[in-house]
């Protein structure tokens, strides 16, 4: 495994797991007022398309992070909806 | 240009531009309390590594979106710092 592949795996892990502390904070505070719906919806749609792209290319390093990111972002959207 | 390449470009554009409405909302409200510092820092670090990855692979479709996302995310971090 070359340096750039490792770099890509670390980058994907960071951008994916970064949403975990956000979901925890949002769940605890029950507040997502500062989040823009526009951002959440557009970002999630983009992540969904990356997921379809990864499935189309049959590349797990693209499928897995985007699936996890989609789940975590959907949780933030749900909390924002529920505690408007 | 095949279907999956177009899909990837659309996905990258959506995930990048999604931060624009967020920066506008955060700038107008001067409030980013609901954002987790952990998420912002980890996400930005991951995006920075994707940028280095894209430069290493010399792939503009990876460099450009991640550069724009890094700039937009840095603005959110700055606003969060300034209006704690």
Tab-separated table of N, CA, C and O in Angstrom, chain A residues 26-34 37 75-84, chain B residues 34:
chain	number	residue	atom	x	y	z
A	26	UNK	N	-25.138	17.223	19.051
A	26	UNK	CA	-26.490	17.615	18.627
A	26	UNK	C	-27.535	16.821	19.398
A	26	UNK	O	-28.560	17.361	19.811
A	27	UNK	N	-27.257	15.514	19.629
A	27	UNK	CA	-28.198	14.667	20.369
A	27	UNK	C	-28.301	15.162	21.823
A	27	UNK	O	-29.389	15.274	22.377
A	28	UNK	N	-27.154	15.501	22.415
A	28	UNK	CA	-27.166	15.935	23.826
A	28	UNK	C	-27.840	17.303	23.974
A	28	UNK	O	-28.632	17.534	24.872
A	29	UNK	N	-27.529	18.208	23.042
A	29	UNK	CA	-28.063	19.577	23.169
A	29	UNK	C	-29.478	19.683	22.600
A	29	UNK	O	-30.183	20.636	22.856
A	30	UNK	N	-29.854	18.688	21.818
A	30	UNK	CA	-31.170	18.691	21.139
A	30	UNK	C	-31.332	19.997	20.349
A	30	UNK	O	-32.425	20.533	20.204
A	31	UNK	N	-30.222	20.543	19.891
A	31	UNK	CA	-30.288	21.817	19.160
A	31	UNK	C	-29.424	21.751	17.917
A	31	UNK	O	-28.239	21.423	17.979
A	32	UNK	N	-30.057	22.078	16.780
A	32	UNK	CA	-29.290	22.127	15.517
A	32	UNK	C	-29.676	23.403	14.778
A	32	UNK	O	-29.563	23.495	13.571
A	33	UNK	N	-30.113	24.415	15.577
A	33	UNK	CA	-30.594	25.674	14.980
A	33	UNK	C	-29.536	26.305	14.067
A	33	UNK	O	-29.842	26.865	13.030
A	34	UNK	N	-28.280	26.216	14.482
A	34	UNK	CA	-27.219	26.891	13.713
A	34	UNK	C	-26.918	26.183	12.399
A	34	UNK	O	-26.188	26.714	11.557
A	37	UNK	N	-30.425	24.187	6.818
A	37	UNK	CA	-31.099	23.057	6.147
A	37	UNK	C	-30.522	22.872	4.744
A	37	UNK	O	-30.296	21.754	4.297
A	75	UNK	N	-28.925	11.519	10.764
A	75	UNK	CA	-29.272	11.666	12.190
A	75	UNK	C	-29.350	13.149	12.568
A	75	UNK	O	-30.276	13.579	13.267
A	76	UNK	N	-28.399	13.940	12.054
A	76	UNK	CA	-28.408	15.384	12.365
A	76	UNK	C	-29.671	16.022	11.780
A	76	UNK	O	-30.349	16.823	12.431
A	77	UNK	N	-30.023	15.620	10.556
A	77	UNK	CA	-31.234	16.163	9.917
A	77	UNK	C	-32.473	15.782	10.738
A	77	UNK	O	-33.349	16.624	11.002
A	78	UNK	N	-32.530	14.523	11.183
A	78	UNK	CA	-33.680	14.066	11.988
A	78	UNK	C	-33.807	14.886	13.266
A	78	UNK	O	-34.893	15.363	13.613
A	79	UNK	N	-32.658	15.099	13.949
A	79	UNK	CA	-32.678	15.854	15.210
A	79	UNK	C	-33.117	17.297	14.929
A	79	UNK	O	-33.937	17.882	15.645
A	80	UNK	N	-32.600	17.855	13.820
A	80	UNK	CA	-32.960	19.245	13.483
A	80	UNK	C	-34.466	19.341	13.231
A	80	UNK	O	-35.122	20.276	13.684
A	81	UNK	N	-35.004	18.320	12.533
A	81	UNK	CA	-36.452	18.309	12.252
A	81	UNK	C	-37.238	18.199	13.547
A	81	UNK	O	-38.158	18.965	13.815
A	82	UNK	N	-36.827	17.249	14.389
A	82	UNK	CA	-37.589	16.929	15.603
A	82	UNK	C	-37.565	18.097	16.602
A	82	UNK	O	-38.570	18.379	17.233
A	83	UNK	N	-36.434	18.758	16.713
A	83	UNK	CA	-36.326	19.814	17.754
A	83	UNK	C	-36.254	21.195	17.127
A	83	UNK	O	-35.498	22.059	17.537
A	84	UNK	N	-37.042	21.418	16.060
A	84	UNK	CA	-37.015	22.733	15.399
A	84	UNK	C	-37.323	23.870	16.349
A	84	UNK	O	-38.120	23.682	17.277
B	34	UNK	N	-24.008	25.523	17.859
B	34	UNK	CA	-24.437	24.126	17.677
B	34	UNK	C	-23.385	23.288	16.964
B	34	UNK	O	-23.500	22.065	16.894
